[in-house]
Coordinates of C-alpha atoms and ligand atoms in Angstrom, one line a residue:
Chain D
X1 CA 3.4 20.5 -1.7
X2 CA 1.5 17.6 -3.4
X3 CA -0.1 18.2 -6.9
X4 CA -2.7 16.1 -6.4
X5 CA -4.8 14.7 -3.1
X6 CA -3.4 11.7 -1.7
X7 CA -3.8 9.1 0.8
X8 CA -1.4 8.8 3.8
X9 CA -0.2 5.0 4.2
X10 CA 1.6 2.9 6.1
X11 CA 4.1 -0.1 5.5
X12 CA 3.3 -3.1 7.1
X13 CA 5.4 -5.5 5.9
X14 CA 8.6 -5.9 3.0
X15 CA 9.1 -9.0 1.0
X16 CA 11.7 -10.0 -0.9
X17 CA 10.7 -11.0 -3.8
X18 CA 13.7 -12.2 -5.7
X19 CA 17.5 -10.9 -5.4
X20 CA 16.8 -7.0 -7.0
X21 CA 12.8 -7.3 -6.5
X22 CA 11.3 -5.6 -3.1
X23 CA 7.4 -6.4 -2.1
X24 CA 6.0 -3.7 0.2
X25 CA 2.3 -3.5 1.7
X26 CA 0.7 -0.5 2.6
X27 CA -1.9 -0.2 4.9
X28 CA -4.3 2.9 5.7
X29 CA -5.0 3.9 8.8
X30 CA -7.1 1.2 11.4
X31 CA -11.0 1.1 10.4
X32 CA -10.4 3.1 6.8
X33 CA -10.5 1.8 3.9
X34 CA -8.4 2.0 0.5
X35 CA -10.5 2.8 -2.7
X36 CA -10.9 0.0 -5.2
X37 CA -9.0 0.2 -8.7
X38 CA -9.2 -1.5 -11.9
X39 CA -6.5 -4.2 -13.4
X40 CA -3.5 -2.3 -14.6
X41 CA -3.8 0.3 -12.2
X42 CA -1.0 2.1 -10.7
X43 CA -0.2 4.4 -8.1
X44 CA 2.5 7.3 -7.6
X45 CA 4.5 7.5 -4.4
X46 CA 5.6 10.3 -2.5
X47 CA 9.1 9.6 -1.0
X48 CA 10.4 12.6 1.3
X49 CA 14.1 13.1 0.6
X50 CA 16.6 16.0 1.5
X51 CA 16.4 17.1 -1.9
X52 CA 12.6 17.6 -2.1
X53 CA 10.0 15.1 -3.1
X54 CA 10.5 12.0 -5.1
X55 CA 7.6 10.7 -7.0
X56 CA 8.2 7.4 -8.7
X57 CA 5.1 5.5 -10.2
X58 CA 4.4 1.5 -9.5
X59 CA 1.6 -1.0 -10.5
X60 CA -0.6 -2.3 -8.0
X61 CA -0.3 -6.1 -7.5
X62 CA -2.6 -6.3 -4.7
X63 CA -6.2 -7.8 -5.8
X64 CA -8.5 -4.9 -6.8
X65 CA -11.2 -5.9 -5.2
X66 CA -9.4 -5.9 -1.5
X67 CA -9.5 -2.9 0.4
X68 CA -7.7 -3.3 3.1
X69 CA -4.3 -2.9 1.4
X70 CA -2.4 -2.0 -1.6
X71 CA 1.0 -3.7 -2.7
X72 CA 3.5 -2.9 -4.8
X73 CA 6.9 -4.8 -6.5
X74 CA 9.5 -2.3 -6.9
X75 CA 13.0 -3.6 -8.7
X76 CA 16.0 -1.7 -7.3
X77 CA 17.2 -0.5 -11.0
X78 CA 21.2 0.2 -11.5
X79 CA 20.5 3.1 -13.1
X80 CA 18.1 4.4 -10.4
X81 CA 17.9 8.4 -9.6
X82 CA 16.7 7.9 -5.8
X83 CA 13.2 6.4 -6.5
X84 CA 13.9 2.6 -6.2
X85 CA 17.6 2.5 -4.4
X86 CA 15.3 4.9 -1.7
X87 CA 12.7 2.1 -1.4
X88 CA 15.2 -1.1 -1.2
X89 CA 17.5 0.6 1.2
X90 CA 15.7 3.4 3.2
X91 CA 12.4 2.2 3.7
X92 CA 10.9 0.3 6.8
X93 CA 8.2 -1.5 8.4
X94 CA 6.5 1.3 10.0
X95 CA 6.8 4.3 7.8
X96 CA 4.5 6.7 6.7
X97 CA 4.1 7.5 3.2
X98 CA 1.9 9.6 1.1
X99 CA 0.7 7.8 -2.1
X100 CA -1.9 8.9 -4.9
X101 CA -5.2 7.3 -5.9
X102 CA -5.0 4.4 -8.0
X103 CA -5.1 5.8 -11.9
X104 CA -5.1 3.6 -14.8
X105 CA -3.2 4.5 -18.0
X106 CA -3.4 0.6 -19.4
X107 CA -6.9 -0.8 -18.6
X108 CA -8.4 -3.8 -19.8
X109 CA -10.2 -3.7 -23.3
X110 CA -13.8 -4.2 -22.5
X111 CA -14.1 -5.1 -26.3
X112 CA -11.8 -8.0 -26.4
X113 CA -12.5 -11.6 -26.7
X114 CA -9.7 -13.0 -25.6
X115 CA -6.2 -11.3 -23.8
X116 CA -2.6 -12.1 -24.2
X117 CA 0.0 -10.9 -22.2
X118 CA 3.4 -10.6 -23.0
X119 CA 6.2 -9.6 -19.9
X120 CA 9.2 -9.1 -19.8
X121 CA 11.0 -8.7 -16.3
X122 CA 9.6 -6.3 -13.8
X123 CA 7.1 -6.1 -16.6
X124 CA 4.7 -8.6 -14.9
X125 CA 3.8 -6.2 -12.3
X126 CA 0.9 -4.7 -13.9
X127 CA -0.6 -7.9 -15.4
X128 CA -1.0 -9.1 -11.8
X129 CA -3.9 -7.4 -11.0
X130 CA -5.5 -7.8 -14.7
X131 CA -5.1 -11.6 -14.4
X132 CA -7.1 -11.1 -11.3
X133 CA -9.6 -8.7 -13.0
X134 CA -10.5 -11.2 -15.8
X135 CA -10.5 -14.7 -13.7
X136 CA -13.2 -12.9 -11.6
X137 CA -15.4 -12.0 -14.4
X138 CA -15.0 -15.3 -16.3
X139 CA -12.8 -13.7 -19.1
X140 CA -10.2 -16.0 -21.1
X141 CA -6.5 -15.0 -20.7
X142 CA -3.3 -15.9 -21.3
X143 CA 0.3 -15.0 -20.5
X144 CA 3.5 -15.2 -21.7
X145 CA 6.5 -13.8 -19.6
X146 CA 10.0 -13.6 -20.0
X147 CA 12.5 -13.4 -17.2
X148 CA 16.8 -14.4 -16.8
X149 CA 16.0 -17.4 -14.8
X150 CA 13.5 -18.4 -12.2
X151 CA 15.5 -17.6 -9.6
X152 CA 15.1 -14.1 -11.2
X153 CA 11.4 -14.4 -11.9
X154 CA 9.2 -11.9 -9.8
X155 CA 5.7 -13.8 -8.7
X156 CA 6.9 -17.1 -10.0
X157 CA 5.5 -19.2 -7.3
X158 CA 2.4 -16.9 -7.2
X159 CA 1.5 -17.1 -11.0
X160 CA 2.1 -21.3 -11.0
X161 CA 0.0 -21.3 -8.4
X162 CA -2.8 -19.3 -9.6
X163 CA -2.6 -19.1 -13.3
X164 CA -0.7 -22.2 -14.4
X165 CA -3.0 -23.1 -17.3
X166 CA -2.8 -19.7 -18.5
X167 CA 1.1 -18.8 -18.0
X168 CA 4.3 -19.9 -20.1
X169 CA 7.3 -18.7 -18.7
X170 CA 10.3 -18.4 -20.8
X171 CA 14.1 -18.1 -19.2
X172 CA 17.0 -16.3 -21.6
X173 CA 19.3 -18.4 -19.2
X174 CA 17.7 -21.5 -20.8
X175 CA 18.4 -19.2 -24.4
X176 CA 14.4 -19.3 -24.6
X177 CA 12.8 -16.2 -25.4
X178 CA 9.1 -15.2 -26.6
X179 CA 9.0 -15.5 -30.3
X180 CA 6.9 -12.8 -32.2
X181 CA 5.8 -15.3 -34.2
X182 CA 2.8 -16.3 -31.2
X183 CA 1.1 -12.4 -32.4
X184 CA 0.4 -14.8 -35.9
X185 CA -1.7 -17.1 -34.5
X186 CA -4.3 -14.9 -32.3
X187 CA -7.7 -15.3 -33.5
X188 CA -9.4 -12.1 -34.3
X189 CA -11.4 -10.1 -30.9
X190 CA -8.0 -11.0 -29.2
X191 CA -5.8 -7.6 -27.3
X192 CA -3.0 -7.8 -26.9
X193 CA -0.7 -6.3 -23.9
X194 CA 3.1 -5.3 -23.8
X195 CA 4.7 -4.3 -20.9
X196 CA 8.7 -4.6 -20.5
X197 CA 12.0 -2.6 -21.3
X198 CA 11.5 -0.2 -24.6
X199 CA 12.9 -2.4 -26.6
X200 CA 10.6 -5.2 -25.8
X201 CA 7.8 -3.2 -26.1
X202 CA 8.6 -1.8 -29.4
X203 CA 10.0 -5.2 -30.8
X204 CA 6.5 -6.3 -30.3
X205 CA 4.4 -3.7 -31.1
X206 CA 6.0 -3.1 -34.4
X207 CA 5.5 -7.2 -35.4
X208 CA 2.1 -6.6 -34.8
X209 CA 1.7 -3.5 -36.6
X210 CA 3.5 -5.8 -39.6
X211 CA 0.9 -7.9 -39.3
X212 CA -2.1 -5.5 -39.3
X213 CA -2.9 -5.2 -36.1
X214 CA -5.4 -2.3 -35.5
X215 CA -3.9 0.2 -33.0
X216 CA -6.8 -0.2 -30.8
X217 CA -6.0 -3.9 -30.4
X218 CA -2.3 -3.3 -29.2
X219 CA -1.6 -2.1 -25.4
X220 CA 1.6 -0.6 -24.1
X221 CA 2.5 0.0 -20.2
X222 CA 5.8 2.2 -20.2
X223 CA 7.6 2.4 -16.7
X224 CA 10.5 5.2 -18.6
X225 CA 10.4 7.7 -20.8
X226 CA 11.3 6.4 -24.5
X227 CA 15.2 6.8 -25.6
X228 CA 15.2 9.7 -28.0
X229 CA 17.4 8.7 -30.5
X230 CA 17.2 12.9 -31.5
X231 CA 18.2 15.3 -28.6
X232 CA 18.9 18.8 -29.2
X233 CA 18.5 22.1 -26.3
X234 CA 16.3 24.3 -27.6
X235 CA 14.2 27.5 -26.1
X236 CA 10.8 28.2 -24.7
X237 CA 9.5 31.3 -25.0
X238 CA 6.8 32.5 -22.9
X239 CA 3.2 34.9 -23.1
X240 CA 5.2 36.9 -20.6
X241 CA 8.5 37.0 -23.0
X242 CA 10.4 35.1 -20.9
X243 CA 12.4 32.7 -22.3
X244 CA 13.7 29.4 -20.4
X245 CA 16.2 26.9 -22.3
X246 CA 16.0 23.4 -22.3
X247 CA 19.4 21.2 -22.5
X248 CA 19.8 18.1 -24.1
X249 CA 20.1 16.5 -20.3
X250 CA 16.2 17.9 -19.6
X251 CA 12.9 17.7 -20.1
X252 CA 11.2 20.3 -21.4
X253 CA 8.7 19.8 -18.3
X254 CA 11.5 19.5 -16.1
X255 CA 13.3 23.2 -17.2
X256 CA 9.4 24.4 -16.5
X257 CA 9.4 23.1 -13.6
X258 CA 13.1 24.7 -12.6
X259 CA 11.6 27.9 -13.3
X260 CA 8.9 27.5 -11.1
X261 CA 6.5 27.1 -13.8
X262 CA 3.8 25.5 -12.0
X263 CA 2.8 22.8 -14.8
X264 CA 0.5 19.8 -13.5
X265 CA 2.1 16.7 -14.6
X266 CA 1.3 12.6 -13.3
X267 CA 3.4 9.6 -15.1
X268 CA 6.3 11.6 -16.9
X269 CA 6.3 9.2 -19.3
X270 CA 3.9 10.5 -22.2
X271 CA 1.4 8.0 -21.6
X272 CA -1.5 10.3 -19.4
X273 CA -1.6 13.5 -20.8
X274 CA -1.8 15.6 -17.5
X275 CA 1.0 18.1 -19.2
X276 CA -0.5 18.6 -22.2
X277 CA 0.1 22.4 -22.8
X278 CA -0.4 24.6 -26.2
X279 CA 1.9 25.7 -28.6
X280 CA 1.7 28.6 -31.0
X281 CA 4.4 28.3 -33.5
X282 CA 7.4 26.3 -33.4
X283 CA 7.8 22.3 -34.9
X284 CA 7.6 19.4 -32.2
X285 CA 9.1 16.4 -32.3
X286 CA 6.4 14.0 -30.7
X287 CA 7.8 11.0 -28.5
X288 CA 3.9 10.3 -26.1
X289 CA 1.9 7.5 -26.3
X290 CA -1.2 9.6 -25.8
X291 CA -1.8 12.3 -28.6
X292 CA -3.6 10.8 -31.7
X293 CA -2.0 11.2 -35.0
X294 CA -4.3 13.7 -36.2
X295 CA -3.8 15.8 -33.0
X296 CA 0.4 15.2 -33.0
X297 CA 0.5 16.5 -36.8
X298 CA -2.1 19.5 -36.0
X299 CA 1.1 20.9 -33.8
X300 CA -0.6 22.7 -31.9
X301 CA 0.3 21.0 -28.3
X302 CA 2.8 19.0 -26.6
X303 CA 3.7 16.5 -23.7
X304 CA 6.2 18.5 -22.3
X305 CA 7.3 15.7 -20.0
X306 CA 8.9 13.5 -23.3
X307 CA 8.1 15.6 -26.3
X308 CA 10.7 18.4 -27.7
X309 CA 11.0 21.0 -30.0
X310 CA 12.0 20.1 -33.8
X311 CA 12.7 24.0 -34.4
X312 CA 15.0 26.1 -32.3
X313 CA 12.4 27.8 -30.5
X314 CA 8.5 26.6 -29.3
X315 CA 6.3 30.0 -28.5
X316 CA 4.2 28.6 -26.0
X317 CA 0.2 30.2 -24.9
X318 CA 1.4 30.2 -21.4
X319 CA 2.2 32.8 -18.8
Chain E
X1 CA -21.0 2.8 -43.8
X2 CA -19.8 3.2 -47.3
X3 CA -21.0 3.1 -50.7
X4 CA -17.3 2.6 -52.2
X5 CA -14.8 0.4 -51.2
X6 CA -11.4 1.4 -50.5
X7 CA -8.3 -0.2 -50.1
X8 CA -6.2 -0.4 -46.9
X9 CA -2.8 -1.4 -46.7
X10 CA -0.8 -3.7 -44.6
X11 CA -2.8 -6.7 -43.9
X12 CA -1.5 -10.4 -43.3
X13 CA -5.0 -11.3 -45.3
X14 CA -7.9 -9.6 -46.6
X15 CA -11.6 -11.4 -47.1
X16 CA -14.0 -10.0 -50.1
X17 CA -17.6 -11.1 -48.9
X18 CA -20.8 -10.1 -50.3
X19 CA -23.8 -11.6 -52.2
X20 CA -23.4 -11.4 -55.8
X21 CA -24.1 -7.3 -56.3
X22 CA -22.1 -7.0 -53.5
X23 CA -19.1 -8.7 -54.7
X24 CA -19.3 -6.3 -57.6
X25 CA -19.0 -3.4 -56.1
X26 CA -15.4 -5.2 -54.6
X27 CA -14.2 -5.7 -58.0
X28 CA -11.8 -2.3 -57.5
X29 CA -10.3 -3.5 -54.5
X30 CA -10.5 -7.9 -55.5
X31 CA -7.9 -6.4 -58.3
X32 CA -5.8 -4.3 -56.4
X33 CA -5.1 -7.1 -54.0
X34 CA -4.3 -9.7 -56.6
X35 CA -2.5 -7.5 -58.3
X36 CA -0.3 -6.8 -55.0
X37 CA -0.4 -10.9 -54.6
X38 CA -1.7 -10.7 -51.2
X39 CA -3.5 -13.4 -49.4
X40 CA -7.0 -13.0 -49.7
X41 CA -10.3 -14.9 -49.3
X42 CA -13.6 -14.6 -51.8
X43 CA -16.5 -15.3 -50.0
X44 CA -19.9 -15.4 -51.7
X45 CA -22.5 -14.9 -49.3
X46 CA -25.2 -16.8 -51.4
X47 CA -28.3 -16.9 -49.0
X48 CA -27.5 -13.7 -47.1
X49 CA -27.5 -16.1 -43.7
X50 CA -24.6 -14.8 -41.3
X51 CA -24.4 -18.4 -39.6
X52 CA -22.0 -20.4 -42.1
X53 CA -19.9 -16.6 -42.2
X54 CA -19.9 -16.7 -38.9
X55 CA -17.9 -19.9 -38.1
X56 CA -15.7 -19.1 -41.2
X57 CA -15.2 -15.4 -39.9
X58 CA -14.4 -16.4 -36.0
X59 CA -11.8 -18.5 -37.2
X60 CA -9.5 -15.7 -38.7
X61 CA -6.8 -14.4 -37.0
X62 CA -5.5 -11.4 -35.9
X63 CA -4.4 -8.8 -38.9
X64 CA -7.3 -10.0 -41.1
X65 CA -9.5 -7.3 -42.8
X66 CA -13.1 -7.4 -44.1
X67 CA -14.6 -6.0 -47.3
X68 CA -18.4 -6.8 -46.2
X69 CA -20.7 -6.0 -49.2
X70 CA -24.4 -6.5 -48.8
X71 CA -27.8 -4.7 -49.1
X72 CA -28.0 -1.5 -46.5
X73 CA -31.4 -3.8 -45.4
X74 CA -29.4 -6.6 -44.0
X75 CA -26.4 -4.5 -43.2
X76 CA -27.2 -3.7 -39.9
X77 CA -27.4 -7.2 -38.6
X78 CA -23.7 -8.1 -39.9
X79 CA -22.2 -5.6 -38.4
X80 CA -23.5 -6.4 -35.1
X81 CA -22.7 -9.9 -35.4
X82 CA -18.7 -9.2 -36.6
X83 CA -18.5 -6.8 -33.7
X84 CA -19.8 -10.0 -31.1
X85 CA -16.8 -11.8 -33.0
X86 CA -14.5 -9.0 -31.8
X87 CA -14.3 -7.9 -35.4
X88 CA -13.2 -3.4 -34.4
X89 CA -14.6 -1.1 -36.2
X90 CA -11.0 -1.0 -37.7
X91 CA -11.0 -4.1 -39.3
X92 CA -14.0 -4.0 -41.6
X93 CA -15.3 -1.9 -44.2
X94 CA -19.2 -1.8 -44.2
X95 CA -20.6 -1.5 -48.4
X96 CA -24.4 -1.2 -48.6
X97 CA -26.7 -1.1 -51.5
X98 CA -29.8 -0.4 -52.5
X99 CA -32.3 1.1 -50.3
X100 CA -31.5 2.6 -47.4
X101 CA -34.0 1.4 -45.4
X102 CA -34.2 -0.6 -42.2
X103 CA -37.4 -2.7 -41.1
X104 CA -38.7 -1.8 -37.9
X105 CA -41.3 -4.1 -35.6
X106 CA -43.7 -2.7 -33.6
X107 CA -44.0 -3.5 -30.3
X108 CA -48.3 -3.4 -30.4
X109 CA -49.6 -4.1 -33.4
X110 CA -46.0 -6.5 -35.0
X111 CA -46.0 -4.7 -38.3
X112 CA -42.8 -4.5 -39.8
X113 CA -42.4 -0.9 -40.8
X114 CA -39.4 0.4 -43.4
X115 CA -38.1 3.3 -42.2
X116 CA -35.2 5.5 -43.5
X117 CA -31.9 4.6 -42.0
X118 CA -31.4 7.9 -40.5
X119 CA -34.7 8.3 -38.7
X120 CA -34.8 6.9 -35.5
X121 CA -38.5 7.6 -34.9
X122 CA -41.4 6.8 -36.8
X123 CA -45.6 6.1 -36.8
X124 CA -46.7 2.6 -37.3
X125 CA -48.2 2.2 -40.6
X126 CA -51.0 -0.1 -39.1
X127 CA -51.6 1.4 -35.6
X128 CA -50.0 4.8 -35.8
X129 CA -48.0 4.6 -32.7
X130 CA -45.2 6.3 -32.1
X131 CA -42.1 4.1 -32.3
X132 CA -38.3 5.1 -31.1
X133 CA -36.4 2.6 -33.5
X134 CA -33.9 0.6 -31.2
X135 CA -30.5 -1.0 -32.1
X136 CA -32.0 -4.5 -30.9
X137 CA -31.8 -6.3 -33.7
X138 CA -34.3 -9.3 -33.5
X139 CA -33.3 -12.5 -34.9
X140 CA -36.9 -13.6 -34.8
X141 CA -38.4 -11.1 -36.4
X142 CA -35.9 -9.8 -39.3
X143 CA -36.4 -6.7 -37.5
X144 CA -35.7 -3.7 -35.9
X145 CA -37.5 -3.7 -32.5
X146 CA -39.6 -0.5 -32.1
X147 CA -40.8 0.5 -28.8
X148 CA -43.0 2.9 -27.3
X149 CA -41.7 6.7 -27.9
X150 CA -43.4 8.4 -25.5
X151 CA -43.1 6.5 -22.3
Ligands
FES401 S1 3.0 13.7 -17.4 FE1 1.9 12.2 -18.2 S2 2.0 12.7 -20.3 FE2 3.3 14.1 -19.4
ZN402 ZN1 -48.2 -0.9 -34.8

């Protein structure tokens, strides 16, 4: 029923945070302990619903070193499928859970000099636990976080307390945002990290990609898929000869899936590369944030989760 | 490591460092980026001493790219030192000259050996022990620490 092995939790207490932002601690069972995970780490949640399992991923913003419980921040999203609407309104103090290991698709550069965050929104979560990462091993850091208002700002009070020197918060209510302009004045051996809605992200990544940013220098956490500005159904056809179509509504993972394909698969969002599978002929239309370029032009895989077909068909190496 | 330089596109500034020999072998890419008017740097590296280029090099910022010409026997020492600036890989291309040929300190007798660039184990030329070349570079000694192969 689970794709991967997991760790049974348990709630023990629900904060709220701000007005759409929920806090929940999990706890494992009396005299066990939860593994230890690196800054940026995230786990994926199993939530039991009538319709089968949900998995929704979040960012740990417990400290890594503490074992004795995880938390995460979850915003209730308006355009939520079940994940987060099931967490603010379902879910009590008490219930069980199963939740993966901690996995990390947006670790800290161990080559940087210096690291600069940039938030926007429920952005911050990840960044939590990185802030914590680098103050414990002496690292310089800064942030820069973007939010409505501060009534609206997740781990406000947290952040001034802890990381005041290091954090600039900046309120569209007040009509200040983060200027791009700050990715000039970094001195070189600095990383930088985006984490925010798409368009944030690729507002950012792109200024510093005009500036000449290496690639290796620039970090992106991604909690949806990317908008496909291209979406067109196309077919799969199979080692077997079977054939499944994919709609414009689907991902090509998902139609897999529906026909009981049993493809392993973690974030969903391009970023891990757990669904990698081959492709024999057929042209795809690459939308991960995992594939090199060399290995996205040799065509010869795909991300099935976010990735498409370019031609009408994709003749795939699997059964 | 290089012998030619090549020109990369795209950068907010671009330094041209070398000794004089060096700064030769830049003159194909020195053009191409005055020719594009882009901001630039010419550094002459006149003693071969990393320390001044060093404090000049740290203060860059992000987007900047290196064109580092020097002889292959100093080469070596640069690099490491622009990686501890946080310099990637990325951001710098490596031009060497001459010979190819690293010195190498023995950790018995303190010869300093040349050996070829590509070997990474040798035999002293004064004692005849058998040295694994390591990537320590020592300050101290202008040299490659060699240590004991066999252990
Ligand atoms: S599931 Fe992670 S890349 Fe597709
Ligand atoms: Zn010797």
């Amino acid at each position: 029923m689970y794709k991967e092995s997991t760790l049974s939790v348990q709630i023990s207490s629900i904060v709220q945070e701000t007005e759409h932002v929920k806090r929940f601690t999990l706890e494992i069972a009396k005299g066990k302990q939860l593994p230890r995970f690196s800054g940026g780490s995230h786990i994926s949640t199993y939530l039991e619903t009538p319709k089968g399992l949900l998995v929704r991923q979040y960012s740990l913003t417990s400290h890594p070193d503490d074992c004795s419980h995880y938390e995460i921040a979850v915003r209730l999203s308006e355009a939520s499928k079940g994940g987060s609407r099931i967490w603010h309104q379902s879910m009590k103090v008490g219930d069980h859970l199963q939740i993966s290991y901690p996995k990390n698709h947006f670790p800290l550069s161990f080559k940087a000099r210096h690291h600069v965050f940039y938030a926007a929104g429920i952005g911050i979560t990840p960044f939590i636990s990185m802030m914590q990462e680098l103050r414990d091993k002496g690292q310089t850091f800064e942030l820069h976080y973007a939010s409505k208002s501060k009534q609206y700002c997740s781990f406000y009070e947290f952040i001034t307390q802890h990381y005041s020197e290091q954090s600039h918060f900046y309120f569209s209510e007040d009509n200040h945002r983060i200027p791009t302009l700050f990715l000039e004045n970094h001195l070189v051996g600095t990383h930088v990290y985006f984490c925010g809605p798409e368009t944030f992200i690729e507002h950012f990544v792109k200024a510093a990609k005009d500036l000449g940013y290496p690639k290796k220098s620039v970090h992106q956490e991604r909690f949806s898929p990317p908008q496909l500005k291209r979406v067109k159904p196309f077919k799969v056809s199979l080692k077997s000869g079977n054939e499944i179509w994919v709609d414009e509504k689907q991902s090509m993972l998902d139609a897999l899936l529906q026909h009981g394909l049993n493809v392993p698969y973690s974030c969903k969002v391009g970023r891990c590369g757990t669904c990698e599978l081959p492709v024999i002929t057929g042209d795809i239309d690459h939308f991960d944030f995992f594939l090199s370029e060399d290995q996205q032009n040799a065509q010869n895989c795909i991300l099935p989760c976010v990735s498409r077909a370019k031609s009408d068909k994709l003749v795939m190496e699997i059964k | 490591m290089k012998n030619k330089a090549v020109f990369i596109n795209g950068k907010r500034k671009y330094i041209f460092c070398g000794d004089e020999q060096g700064l030769k072998l830049l003159s194909n890419v020195l053009e191409k980026g005055k020719e594009e008017g882009l901001t630039y740097d010419r550094y002459l590296l006149s003693d071969l001493k990393m320390t001044l280029l060093q404090d000049f090099l740290k203060s860059q910022k992000m987007g900047t790219f290196v064109y580092l010409a020097i002889p292959f026997l100093v080469l070596q020492q640069f690099r490491k030192a622009l990686e501890d600036i946080g310099y990637l890989e990325e951001d710098v291309q490596y031009i060497g000259y001459g010979e190819r040929k690293i010195p190498v300190f023995c950790c018995r007798c303190h010869e300093i050996n040349m050996s070829n660039q590509e070997q990474n184990r040798l035999f002293c030329n004064r004692c005849s022990l058998e040295l694994e070349v390591s990537d320590h570079y020592s300050a101290m000694h202008n040299a490659f620490l060699g240590y004991v192969a066999k252990l």
